[in-house]
Amino acid sequence: MRPRQLEYVVAVAEEGSFTEGARAVLVSQPALSHQVKALEQELGRPLFVRGPDGARLTPHGERFLPHARAALAASRAAVAAARDTARLEGGELRVAALHSMAMGLVPPALGAWRLAHPAVRVALTEYAHIDLLTAAMAHGDADIGVGTEPAGWSGPLRVLGEEELMLVLPADDPLLRRPGGVPLELLADRPWVLYAADFGLAPLLAKVFAHAGFVPRAAARVHHTATAVELAAAGLGPALVPADVIGARHAGHSARPAAPILRRLVAFTRDDPAPAARAFADLLAAHARPTP
């Protein structure tokens, strides 16, 4: 059963004859009759009673006609939706992002997207670890991922820039006013606000601390960078957080480490990405801030 056959059945039913039905759908009458006959054989029931004065539906045809019309409407709606999506005039864009990206780079791009493509819905899902984000992309749960470089990703990948990690301290800490940045080894004796072992930043910071020559003591272990900012600003211990996570309220609590800590940011998709995913990658690149 093909959509064209359903279209022929509807045309004959509406026009009352095979000749007029063929004229309505712009095919020859023999071709239309052949297709309707093939459909009747597939169904095992006649749909029309043929006569010299035209064609009328059989009881089976009367029951079949509403379903044929509904199937044609659904098919046409599916085609229209696909075309709208290709033209960015409809559909949905599913974005998967690391927490810090969802607080920093992604919102300005989403704002620009809403203005440029208001008919395309957006669904955003946050992830704490790049491995979880990568798994979601591989399973088809999102159209575009925004985060750090995913290990082993074979699909398209676009470098957006680098994310800087900043040191957060209480506002009265004299190290905030130290010229040239803060060497982390000056904080080796303090307890730190650290991240839980399964959080995405934990492996990077373990390397950073090892390079600085110490293993930090934990005052707290958290799962959210925003929590780390609040605790560090309150004086529980220093924390290293992505710059985009530090809002205006805590701008006076941050300083750059003497040795910059940077993460490369990328947007990545599966092979043959949808037009919406490609367009959003362009917006992300346009809104990415240059590395300090």
JSON list of N, CA and C in Angstrom, two decimals, residues 15 22 27 29 62 67 99 102 111 113-114 119 148 155 175 182 203 205 231 259 277 283:
[
{"chain": "A", "resi": 15, "resn": "GLU", "atom": "N", "xyz": [-14.61, 12.41, -6.83]},
{"chain": "A", "resi": 15, "resn": "GLU", "atom": "CA", "xyz": [-15.05, 12.81, -8.17]},
{"chain": "A", "resi": 15, "resn": "GLU", "atom": "C", "xyz": [-16.19, 11.93, -8.69]},
{"chain": "A", "resi": 22, "resn": "ALA", "atom": "N", "xyz": [-8.87, 10.51, -12.27]},
{"chain": "A", "resi": 22, "resn": "ALA", "atom": "CA", "xyz": [-7.56, 10.56, -12.93]},
{"chain": "A", "resi": 22, "resn": "ALA", "atom": "C", "xyz": [-7.23, 11.99, -13.35]},
{"chain": "A", "resi": 27, "resn": "VAL", "atom": "N", "xyz": [-3.11, 12.02, -13.81]},
{"chain": "A", "resi": 27, "resn": "VAL", "atom": "CA", "xyz": [-2.56, 10.79, -14.35]},
{"chain": "A", "resi": 27, "resn": "VAL", "atom": "C", "xyz": [-3.55, 10.24, -15.36]},
{"chain": "A", "resi": 29, "resn": "GLN", "atom": "N", "xyz": [-6.19, 7.62, -16.98]},
{"chain": "A", "resi": 29, "resn": "GLN", "atom": "CA", "xyz": [-7.21, 6.78, -16.34]},
{"chain": "A", "resi": 29, "resn": "GLN", "atom": "C", "xyz": [-6.78, 5.32, -16.23]},
{"chain": "A", "resi": 62, "resn": "GLU", "atom": "N", "xyz": [-16.34, 2.53, 1.94]},
{"chain": "A", "resi": 62, "resn": "GLU", "atom": "CA", "xyz": [-16.79, 3.60, 2.84]},
{"chain": "A", "resi": 62, "resn": "GLU", "atom": "C", "xyz": [-16.05, 3.56, 4.17]},
{"chain": "A", "resi": 67, "resn": "HIS", "atom": "N", "xyz": [-9.81, 6.40, 6.70]},
{"chain": "A", "resi": 67, "resn": "HIS", "atom": "CA", "xyz": [-8.44, 6.03, 7.05]},
{"chain": "A", "resi": 67, "resn": "HIS", "atom": "C", "xyz": [-7.47, 6.45, 5.94]},
{"chain": "A", "resi": 99, "resn": "HIS", "atom": "N", "xyz": [27.55, 21.57, 32.22]},
{"chain": "A", "resi": 99, "resn": "HIS", "atom": "CA", "xyz": [26.96, 22.58, 33.10]},
{"chain": "A", "resi": 99, "resn": "HIS", "atom": "C", "xyz": [27.52, 23.97, 32.85]},
{"chain": "A", "resi": 102, "resn": "ALA", "atom": "N", "xyz": [26.27, 25.51, 29.70]},
{"chain": "A", "resi": 102, "resn": "ALA", "atom": "CA", "xyz": [24.87, 25.91, 29.80]},
{"chain": "A", "resi": 102, "resn": "ALA", "atom": "C", "xyz": [24.71, 27.22, 30.56]},
{"chain": "A", "resi": 111, "resn": "GLY", "atom": "N", "xyz": [19.69, 32.79, 22.71]},
{"chain": "A", "resi": 111, "resn": "GLY", "atom": "CA", "xyz": [18.96, 34.04, 22.52]},
{"chain": "A", "resi": 111, "resn": "GLY", "atom": "C", "xyz": [18.98, 34.48, 21.07]},
{"chain": "A", "resi": 113, "resn": "TRP", "atom": "N", "xyz": [19.44, 32.49, 18.55]},
{"chain": "A", "resi": 113, "resn": "TRP", "atom": "CA", "xyz": [18.68, 31.47, 17.81]},
{"chain": "A", "resi": 113, "resn": "TRP", "atom": "C", "xyz": [17.18, 31.79, 17.85]},
{"chain": "A", "resi": 114, "resn": "ARG", "atom": "N", "xyz": [16.68, 32.14, 19.02]},
{"chain": "A", "resi": 114, "resn": "ARG", "atom": "CA", "xyz": [15.25, 32.43, 19.16]},
{"chain": "A", "resi": 114, "resn": "ARG", "atom": "C", "xyz": [14.83, 33.59, 18.26]},
{"chain": "A", "resi": 119, "resn": "ALA", "atom": "N", "xyz": [10.49, 29.66, 15.00]},
{"chain": "A", "resi": 119, "resn": "ALA", "atom": "CA", "xyz": [9.59, 28.51, 14.82]},
{"chain": "A", "resi": 119, "resn": "ALA", "atom": "C", "xyz": [10.25, 27.19, 15.19]},
{"chain": "A", "resi": 148, "resn": "THR", "atom": "N", "xyz": [33.69, 19.96, 26.36]},
{"chain": "A", "resi": 148, "resn": "THR", "atom": "CA", "xyz": [35.11, 19.74, 26.08]},
{"chain": "A", "resi": 148, "resn": "THR", "atom": "C", "xyz": [35.23, 18.65, 25.03]},
{"chain": "A", "resi": 155, "resn": "GLY", "atom": "N", "xyz": [32.60, 11.76, 14.71]},
{"chain": "A", "resi": 155, "resn": "GLY", "atom": "CA", "xyz": [31.77, 12.64, 13.89]},
{"chain": "A", "resi": 155, "resn": "GLY", "atom": "C", "xyz": [32.35, 14.03, 13.78]},
{"chain": "A", "resi": 175, "resn": "LEU", "atom": "N", "xyz": [45.34, 37.67, 48.58]},
{"chain": "A", "resi": 175, "resn": "LEU", "atom": "CA", "xyz": [45.85, 37.09, 47.34]},
{"chain": "A", "resi": 175, "resn": "LEU", "atom": "C", "xyz": [45.08, 37.58, 46.11]},
{"chain": "A", "resi": 182, "resn": "VAL", "atom": "N", "xyz": [47.76, 34.28, 40.92]},
{"chain": "A", "resi": 182, "resn": "VAL", "atom": "CA", "xyz": [48.01, 33.58, 42.19]},
{"chain": "A", "resi": 182, "resn": "VAL", "atom": "C", "xyz": [48.65, 32.21, 41.92]},
{"chain": "A", "resi": 203, "resn": "PRO", "atom": "N", "xyz": [39.17, 15.21, 37.10]},
{"chain": "A", "resi": 203, "resn": "PRO", "atom": "CA", "xyz": [40.45, 14.72, 36.55]},
{"chain": "A", "resi": 203, "resn": "PRO", "atom": "C", "xyz": [41.39, 15.84, 36.12]},
{"chain": "A", "resi": 205, "resn": "LEU", "atom": "N", "xyz": [41.57, 18.92, 37.37]},
{"chain": "A", "resi": 205, "resn": "LEU", "atom": "CA", "xyz": [42.14, 19.60, 38.53]},
{"chain": "A", "resi": 205, "resn": "LEU", "atom": "C", "xyz": [43.14, 18.72, 39.26]},
{"chain": "A", "resi": 231, "resn": "LEU", "atom": "N", "xyz": [30.56, 28.47, 48.16]},
{"chain": "A", "resi": 231, "resn": "LEU", "atom": "CA", "xyz": [31.32, 28.02, 49.33]},
{"chain": "A", "resi": 231, "resn": "LEU", "atom": "C", "xyz": [32.68, 28.71, 49.41]},
{"chain": "A", "resi": 259, "resn": "ALA", "atom": "N", "xyz": [49.55, 30.38, 36.56]},
{"chain": "A", "resi": 259, "resn": "ALA", "atom": "CA", "xyz": [49.66, 29.55, 35.36]},
{"chain": "A", "resi": 259, "resn": "ALA", "atom": "C", "xyz": [48.24, 29.33, 34.84]},
{"chain": "A", "resi": 277, "resn": "ALA", "atom": "N", "xyz": [21.34, 21.81, 13.50]},
{"chain": "A", "resi": 277, "resn": "ALA", "atom": "CA", "xyz": [22.56, 21.59, 14.27]},
{"chain": "A", "resi": 277, "resn": "ALA", "atom": "C", "xyz": [23.73, 22.36, 13.67]},
{"chain": "A", "resi": 283, "resn": "LEU", "atom": "N", "xyz": [26.28, 29.70, 15.27]},
{"chain": "A", "resi": 283, "resn": "LEU", "atom": "CA", "xyz": [25.96, 30.71, 16.28]},
{"chain": "A", "resi": 283, "resn": "LEU", "atom": "C", "xyz": [26.87, 30.58, 17.50]}
]
